[in-house]
PDB file of C-alpha atoms in Angstrom:
ATOM      1  CA  MET U   1     200.862  93.435 257.334  1.00  0.00           C
ATOM      2  CA  LYS U   2     203.421  93.886 254.510  1.00  0.00           C
ATOM      3  CA  VAL U   3     204.967  97.515 254.231  1.00  0.00           C
ATOM      4  CA  HIS U   4     205.829  98.643 250.668  1.00  0.00           C
ATOM      5  CA  ARG U   5     209.719  98.783 250.320  1.00  0.00           C
ATOM      6  CA  ASP U   6     209.542 102.429 248.858  1.00  0.00           C
ATOM      7  CA  GLY U   7     207.597 103.662 251.985  1.00  0.00           C
ATOM      8  CA  LEU U   8     210.463 102.517 254.300  1.00  0.00           C
ATOM      9  CA  GLY U   9     212.603 105.597 253.850  1.00  0.00           C
ATOM     10  CA  THR U  10     209.763 107.968 254.471  1.00  0.00           C
ATOM     11  CA  ILE U  11     209.012 106.091 257.618  1.00  0.00           C
ATOM     12  CA  LEU U  12     212.289 106.227 258.958  1.00  0.00           C
ATOM     13  CA  VAL U  13     212.828 109.835 258.165  1.00  0.00           C
ATOM     14  CA  ALA U  14     209.361 110.618 259.924  1.00  0.00           C
ATOM     15  CA  TYR U  15     210.326 108.490 262.936  1.00  0.00           C
ATOM     16  CA  LEU U  16     213.735 110.361 263.376  1.00  0.00           C
ATOM     17  CA  GLY U  17     212.146 113.671 262.824  1.00  0.00           C
ATOM     18  CA  VAL U  18     209.455 113.011 265.539  1.00  0.00           C
ATOM     19  CA  LEU U  19     212.203 111.539 267.944  1.00  0.00           C
ATOM     20  CA  ALA U  20     214.337 114.820 267.521  1.00  0.00           C
ATOM     21  CA  ILE U  21     211.598 117.227 267.959  1.00  0.00           C
ATOM     22  CA  CYS U  22     209.895 115.318 271.045  1.00  0.00           C
ATOM     23  CA  GLY U  23     213.614 114.888 272.670  1.00  0.00           C
ATOM     24  CA  SER U  24     214.065 118.504 272.176  1.00  0.00           C
ATOM     25  CA  VAL U  25     210.597 119.543 273.664  1.00  0.00           C
ATOM     26  CA  ILE U  26     211.277 117.209 276.613  1.00  0.00           C
ATOM     27  CA  TYR U  27     214.669 118.503 277.356  1.00  0.00           C
ATOM     28  CA  PHE U  28     214.151 122.198 276.988  1.00  0.00           C
ATOM     29  CA  VAL U  29     210.494 122.583 278.190  1.00  0.00           C
ATOM     30  CA  ASP U  30     209.708 122.214 281.758  1.00  0.00           C
ATOM     31  CA  CYS U  31     205.801 122.055 281.342  1.00  0.00           C
ATOM     32  CA  LEU U  32     204.462 118.423 281.340  1.00  0.00           C
ATOM     33  CA  VAL U  33     201.255 119.549 279.672  1.00  0.00           C
ATOM     34  CA  ILE U  34     203.147 120.805 276.548  1.00  0.00           C
ATOM     35  CA  ARG U  35     205.466 117.699 276.784  1.00  0.00           C
ATOM     36  CA  ILE U  36     202.468 115.428 276.447  1.00  0.00           C
ATOM     37  CA  PHE U  37     200.894 117.619 273.800  1.00  0.00           C
ATOM     38  CA  ALA U  38     203.937 117.460 271.799  1.00  0.00           C
ATOM     39  CA  GLY U  39     204.244 113.715 272.205  1.00  0.00           C
ATOM     40  CA  ILE U  40     200.862 113.146 271.143  1.00  0.00           C
ATOM     41  CA  VAL U  41     201.014 115.585 268.145  1.00  0.00           C
ATOM     42  CA  GLY U  42     204.160 113.941 267.119  1.00  0.00           C
ATOM     43  CA  VAL U  43     203.739 110.153 267.789  1.00  0.00           C
ATOM     44  CA  VAL U  44     200.071 109.381 266.826  1.00  0.00           C
ATOM     45  CA  PRO U  45     200.343 110.386 262.891  1.00  0.00           C
ATOM     46  CA  VAL U  46     203.415 108.647 262.565  1.00  0.00           C
ATOM     47  CA  ALA U  47     202.114 105.466 264.142  1.00  0.00           C
ATOM     48  CA  PHE U  48     199.828 105.343 261.197  1.00  0.00           C
ATOM     49  CA  LEU U  49     202.691 105.469 258.398  1.00  0.00           C
ATOM     50  CA  PRO U  50     202.966 101.747 258.121  1.00  0.00           C
ATOM     51  CA  TYR U  51     199.225 101.468 257.458  1.00  0.00           C
ATOM     52  CA  PHE U  52     199.473 104.099 254.830  1.00  0.00           C
ATOM     53  CA  PHE U  53     202.201 102.087 252.956  1.00  0.00           C
ATOM     54  CA  ARG U  54     200.439  98.844 253.334  1.00  0.00           C
ATOM     55  CA  VAL U  55     200.736  96.334 250.346  1.00  0.00           C
ATOM     56  CA  PRO U  56     197.417  94.506 250.200  1.00  0.00           C
ATOM     57  CA  LYS U  57     196.669  90.914 249.322  1.00  0.00           C
ATOM     58  CA  ARG U  58     194.096  90.949 246.233  1.00  0.00           C
ATOM     59  CA  GLU U  59     192.138  88.044 244.210  1.00  0.00           C
ATOM     60  CA  CYS U  60     193.505  89.519 240.816  1.00  0.00           C
ATOM     61  CA  ILE U  61     191.652  89.226 237.694  1.00  0.00           C
ATOM     62  CA  CYS U  62     193.959  88.643 234.639  1.00  0.00           C
ATOM     63  CA  GLU U  63     191.958  87.726 231.501  1.00  0.00           C
ATOM     64  CA  ASN U  64     192.528  89.013 227.898  1.00  0.00           C
ATOM     65  CA  GLY U  65     190.714  92.310 227.283  1.00  0.00           C
ATOM     66  CA  LEU U  66     189.962  93.045 230.792  1.00  0.00           C
ATOM     67  CA  VAL U  67     191.260  96.338 232.190  1.00  0.00           C
ATOM     68  CA  THR U  68     191.301  96.422 235.953  1.00  0.00           C
ATOM     69  CA  SER U  69     191.745  99.388 238.304  1.00  0.00           C
ATOM     70  CA  ALA U  70     195.437 100.451 238.698  1.00  0.00           C
ATOM     71  CA  ALA U  71     194.478 101.864 241.972  1.00  0.00           C
ATOM     72  CA  ASP U  72     191.969 101.850 245.106  1.00  0.00           C
ATOM     73  CA  GLY U  73     189.555 104.729 245.404  1.00  0.00           C
ATOM     74  CA  LYS U  74     186.553 106.343 243.719  1.00  0.00           C
ATOM     75  CA  VAL U  75     185.833 107.116 240.097  1.00  0.00           C
ATOM     76  CA  VAL U  76     185.753 110.737 239.633  1.00  0.00           C
ATOM     77  CA  ILE U  77     185.866 111.126 235.746  1.00  0.00           C
ATOM     78  CA  ILE U  78     184.557 109.219 232.798  1.00  0.00           C
ATOM     79  CA  LYS U  79     184.597 111.041 229.740  1.00  0.00           C
ATOM     80  CA  LYS U  80     185.981 111.129 225.800  1.00  0.00           C
ATOM     81  CA  VAL U  81     188.927 113.193 225.422  1.00  0.00           C
ATOM     82  CA  TYR U  82     191.576 113.608 222.997  1.00  0.00           C
ATOM     83  CA  GLU U  83     194.822 112.096 224.385  1.00  0.00           C
ATOM     84  CA  GLY U  84     197.698 114.031 222.813  1.00  0.00           C
ATOM     85  CA  GLU U  85     200.818 112.989 224.574  1.00  0.00           C
ATOM     86  CA  HIS U  86     201.183 109.580 223.349  1.00  0.00           C
ATOM     87  CA  LEU U  87     198.210 107.852 222.016  1.00  0.00           C
ATOM     88  CA  ARG U  88     197.256 111.077 219.651  1.00  0.00           C
ATOM     89  CA  ARG U  89     193.787 110.185 219.214  1.00  0.00           C
ATOM     90  CA  GLU U  90     190.376 110.354 221.008  1.00  0.00           C
ATOM     91  CA  ALA U  91     190.120 107.925 223.905  1.00  0.00           C
ATOM     92  CA  ILE U  92     187.792 107.133 226.868  1.00  0.00           C
ATOM     93  CA  GLN U  93     189.424 108.538 230.076  1.00  0.00           C
ATOM     94  CA  VAL U  94     188.520 106.930 233.606  1.00  0.00           C
ATOM     95  CA  SER U  95     190.031 108.488 236.512  1.00  0.00           C
ATOM     96  CA  VAL U  96     190.248 106.981 240.066  1.00  0.00           C
ATOM     97  CA  PHE U  97     191.122 109.536 243.004  1.00  0.00           C
ATOM     98  CA  MET U  98     192.801 108.131 246.105  1.00  0.00           C
ATOM     99  CA  ASP U  99     192.221 109.625 249.322  1.00  0.00           C
ATOM    100  CA  PHE U 100     194.618 109.750 252.274  1.00  0.00           C
ATOM    101  CA  PHE U 101     193.514 106.528 253.518  1.00  0.00           C
ATOM    102  CA  ASN U 102     193.353 104.447 250.490  1.00  0.00           C
ATOM    103  CA  VAL U 103     196.169 101.915 249.490  1.00  0.00           C
ATOM    104  CA  HIS U 104     198.870 104.029 247.707  1.00  0.00           C
ATOM    105  CA  VAL U 105     200.420 101.070 245.656  1.00  0.00           C
ATOM    106  CA  ASN U 106     199.630 101.159 242.081  1.00  0.00           C
ATOM    107  CA  PHE U 107     199.087  97.985 239.733  1.00  0.00           C
ATOM    108  CA  TYR U 108     199.235  97.400 235.865  1.00  0.00           C
ATOM    109  CA  PRO U 109     195.772  97.424 234.671  1.00  0.00           C
ATOM    110  CA  LEU U 110     196.567  94.711 232.137  1.00  0.00           C
ATOM    111  CA  SER U 111     199.180  92.403 230.785  1.00  0.00           C
ATOM    112  CA  GLY U 112     201.345  93.557 227.774  1.00  0.00           C
ATOM    113  CA  ILE U 113     204.407  95.575 226.743  1.00  0.00           C
ATOM    114  CA  ILE U 114     205.669  99.022 228.009  1.00  0.00           C
ATOM    115  CA  THR U 115     205.583 100.965 225.004  1.00  0.00           C
ATOM    116  CA  TYR U 116     206.206 104.488 226.326  1.00  0.00           C
ATOM    117  CA  PHE U 117     207.228 106.125 229.906  1.00  0.00           C
ATOM    118  CA  LYS U 118     207.847 109.805 230.596  1.00  0.00           C
ATOM    119  CA  TYR U 119     208.180 111.767 234.031  1.00  0.00           C
ATOM    120  CA  HIS U 120     206.518 115.115 234.053  1.00  0.00           C
ATOM    121  CA  PRO U 121     207.403 117.623 236.801  1.00  0.00           C
ATOM    122  CA  GLY U 122     204.768 119.981 237.574  1.00  0.00           C
ATOM    123  CA  LYS U 123     202.270 121.531 240.053  1.00  0.00           C
ATOM    124  CA  TYR U 124     200.342 120.151 242.890  1.00  0.00           C
ATOM    125  CA  LEU U 125     196.820 121.169 242.364  1.00  0.00           C
ATOM    126  CA  LEU U 126     194.121 119.205 244.131  1.00  0.00           C
ATOM    127  CA  ALA U 127     194.080 115.614 242.378  1.00  0.00           C
ATOM    128  CA  PHE U 128     190.427 115.597 241.565  1.00  0.00           C
ATOM    129  CA  LYS U 129     190.631 118.722 239.566  1.00  0.00           C
ATOM    130  CA  PRO U 130     190.546 117.992 235.644  1.00  0.00           C
ATOM    131  CA  LYS U 131     193.541 120.149 235.238  1.00  0.00           C
ATOM    132  CA  ALA U 132     195.721 117.829 237.468  1.00  0.00           C
ATOM    133  CA  SER U 133     196.026 115.419 234.527  1.00  0.00           C
ATOM    134  CA  GLU U 134     197.974 117.775 232.448  1.00  0.00           C
ATOM    135  CA  GLU U 135     199.543 120.328 235.003  1.00  0.00           C
ATOM    136  CA  ASN U 136     200.472 118.267 238.184  1.00  0.00           C
ATOM    137  CA  GLU U 137     203.570 116.227 238.561  1.00  0.00           C
ATOM    138  CA  ARG U 138     202.831 112.770 236.819  1.00  0.00           C
ATOM    139  CA  THR U 139     204.269 109.741 234.936  1.00  0.00           C
ATOM    140  CA  SER U 140     202.667 108.663 231.844  1.00  0.00           C
ATOM    141  CA  ILE U 141     203.033 104.699 230.877  1.00  0.00           C
ATOM    142  CA  GLY U 142     202.000 103.393 227.586  1.00  0.00           C
ATOM    143  CA  MET U 143     200.966  99.769 227.265  1.00  0.00           C
ATOM    144  CA  LYS U 144     200.147  97.540 224.278  1.00  0.00           C
ATOM    145  CA  CYS U 145     198.200  94.389 225.243  1.00  0.00           C
ATOM    146  CA  PHE U 146     198.823  91.150 223.484  1.00  0.00           C
ATOM    147  CA  ASN U 147     195.887  91.790 220.963  1.00  0.00           C
ATOM    148  CA  GLY U 148     197.497  94.780 219.733  1.00  0.00           C
ATOM    149  CA  GLN U 149     195.446  97.459 221.314  1.00  0.00           C
ATOM    150  CA  GLU U 150     197.308 100.076 223.363  1.00  0.00           C
ATOM    151  CA  ILE U 151     196.360 102.202 226.455  1.00  0.00           C
ATOM    152  CA  LEU U 152     197.970 104.935 228.419  1.00  0.00           C
ATOM    153  CA  PHE U 153     197.737 105.437 232.135  1.00  0.00           C
ATOM    154  CA  ARG U 154     199.060 108.324 234.568  1.00  0.00           C
ATOM    155  CA  GLN U 155     200.274 108.447 237.988  1.00  0.00           C
ATOM    156  CA  ILE U 156     199.230 111.992 239.164  1.00  0.00           C
ATOM    157  CA  ALA U 157     200.757 113.551 242.360  1.00  0.00           C
ATOM    158  CA  GLY U 158     198.226 115.931 244.191  1.00  0.00           C
ATOM    159  CA  THR U 159     198.495 118.539 246.966  1.00  0.00           C
ATOM    160  CA  PHE U 160     200.235 116.348 249.703  1.00  0.00           C
ATOM    161  CA  ALA U 161     201.658 113.567 247.321  1.00  0.00           C
ATOM    162  CA  ARG U 162     204.798 114.869 246.210  1.00  0.00           C
ATOM    163  CA  ARG U 163     206.881 111.559 245.396  1.00  0.00           C
ATOM    164  CA  ILE U 164     205.856 109.228 242.539  1.00  0.00           C
ATOM    165  CA  VAL U 165     207.532 105.915 242.270  1.00  0.00           C
ATOM    166  CA  SER U 166     207.118 103.943 238.964  1.00  0.00           C
ATOM    167  CA  TYR U 167     209.072 100.743 237.903  1.00  0.00           C
ATOM    168  CA  ALA U 168     207.921 100.810 234.123  1.00  0.00           C
ATOM    169  CA  GLU U 169     210.718 100.819 231.495  1.00  0.00           C
ATOM    170  CA  VAL U 170     209.940 100.682 227.964  1.00  0.00           C
ATOM    171  CA  GLY U 171     210.138  97.302 226.383  1.00  0.00           C
ATOM    172  CA  ASP U 172     209.488  95.458 229.512  1.00  0.00           C
ATOM    173  CA  GLU U 173     206.819  92.795 229.442  1.00  0.00           C
ATOM    174  CA  VAL U 174     204.550  92.885 232.470  1.00  0.00           C
ATOM    175  CA  GLU U 175     201.507  91.173 233.854  1.00  0.00           C
ATOM    176  CA  GLY U 176     198.520  92.758 234.818  1.00  0.00           C
ATOM    177  CA  ALA U 177     197.489  93.133 238.342  1.00  0.00           C
ATOM    178  CA  THR U 178     201.403  93.086 239.395  1.00  0.00           C
ATOM    179  CA  GLN U 179     202.877  96.213 241.183  1.00  0.00           C
ATOM    180  CA  CYS U 180     203.844  99.220 238.875  1.00  0.00           C
ATOM    181  CA  GLY U 181     204.850 101.648 241.653  1.00  0.00           C
ATOM    182  CA  LEU U 182     203.497 103.795 244.409  1.00  0.00           C
ATOM    183  CA  ILE U 183     202.112 107.397 244.878  1.00  0.00           C
ATOM    184  CA  LYS U 184     202.808 108.545 248.370  1.00  0.00           C
ATOM    185  CA  PHE U 185     199.880 109.719 250.384  1.00  0.00           C
ATOM    186  CA  GLY U 186     197.275 109.583 247.627  1.00  0.00           C
ATOM    187  CA  SER U 187     196.377 111.173 244.451  1.00  0.00           C
ATOM    188  CA  ARG U 188     194.926 109.996 241.235  1.00  0.00           C
ATOM    189  CA  VAL U 189     195.304 107.806 238.481  1.00  0.00           C
ATOM    190  CA  ASP U 190     193.987 108.193 234.773  1.00  0.00           C
ATOM    191  CA  ILE U 191     193.436 105.492 232.292  1.00  0.00           C
ATOM    192  CA  PHE U 192     193.032 106.163 228.602  1.00  0.00           C
ATOM    193  CA  LEU U 193     191.207 103.636 226.762  1.00  0.00           C
ATOM    194  CA  PRO U 194     189.940 102.882 223.123  1.00  0.00           C
ATOM    195  CA  VAL U 195     186.892 104.691 222.327  1.00  0.00           C
ATOM    196  CA  ASP U 196     185.210 101.396 221.484  1.00  0.00           C
ATOM    197  CA  ALA U 197     186.020  99.911 225.017  1.00  0.00           C
ATOM    198  CA  GLU U 198     183.003  98.893 227.068  1.00  0.00           C
ATOM    199  CA  ILE U 199     183.249 100.659 230.547  1.00  0.00           C
ATOM    200  CA  CYS U 200     182.224  98.841 233.375  1.00  0.00           C
ATOM    201  CA  VAL U 201     182.309 101.360 236.251  1.00  0.00           C
ATOM    202  CA  GLN U 202     180.228 104.555 237.019  1.00  0.00           C
ATOM    203  CA  LEU U 203     181.022 107.967 238.411  1.00  0.00           C
ATOM    204  CA  GLY U 204     181.202 107.863 242.254  1.00  0.00           C
ATOM    205  CA  GLU U 205     181.818 104.064 242.400  1.00  0.00           C
ATOM    206  CA  GLU U 206     184.504 102.776 244.821  1.00  0.00           C
ATOM    207  CA  VAL U 207     186.921 100.660 243.023  1.00  0.00           C
ATOM    208  CA  ARG U 208     189.754  98.192 244.188  1.00  0.00           C
ATOM    209  CA  ALA U 209     192.911  97.807 242.389  1.00  0.00           C
ATOM    210  CA  CYS U 210     193.349  94.233 240.588  1.00  0.00           C
ATOM    211  CA  GLU U 211     189.786  93.319 241.620  1.00  0.00           C
ATOM    212  CA  THR U 212     187.405  95.860 239.907  1.00  0.00           C
ATOM    213  CA  VAL U 213     187.191  95.607 235.997  1.00  0.00           C
ATOM    214  CA  ILE U 214     187.146  99.255 234.513  1.00  0.00           C
ATOM    215  CA  ALA U 215     186.546  98.052 231.056  1.00  0.00           C
ATOM    216  CA  LYS U 216     186.517  95.576 228.343  1.00  0.00           C
ATOM    217  CA  LEU U 217     188.520  95.982 225.265  1.00  0.00           C
ATOM    218  CA  SER U 218     186.715  95.134 221.899  1.00  0.00           C
ATOM    219  CA  SER U 219     188.123  92.566 219.375  1.00  0.00           C
ATOM    220  CA  CYS U 220     189.975  90.524 222.130  1.00  0.00           C
ATOM    221  CA  PRO U 221     190.907  86.956 221.216  1.00  0.00           C
ATOM    222  CA  GLU U 222     189.456  84.069 223.068  1.00  0.00           C
ATOM    223  CA  ASN U 223     190.784  82.904 226.276  1.00  0.00           C
TER     224      ASN U 223
END
């Protein structure tokens, strides 16, 4: 299993912290039961950290006009909204919520050029709440695909996810289904699509990054 490079620092810090705490308990506490309990409480969660930062192998769908999911998780929002940060027009918002056990790596939803990037500090509301899209810590990434249409997607931190990693830089030409970053310990990804896009998922549907088609853009050139 491959571990994401941006998770290695978190894993190391967690290991050192648990080692220090367990070592202190063993050294200062004579009660065997407390020693065992401290070891279990500290070691078991940390042992799963490499799993949380795993990088999956996926059968990627990369076709003109197809927008794939940027994250693993469940579709929690599909609605028409006004996107006022970058697109400044009505759009269809599709939001995917990642729980603690989903893959944390995010992927570009289509091929194109990065036209916009901004990091927003913010709150840490529960990620599935609608207000999280505008009030939580987040990154906003605008992309123009090769037929001229533009989308925006956001990596949104949640209650426990307090570190967003993004590789996007304005002007970069990127390929769909390649890594765009990481949200540590789950959260949510919003995608804002043209209003005439054909939505291919339903509320409550479980989706997989790179493999699940979220939408088909209209007026796409033939492959």
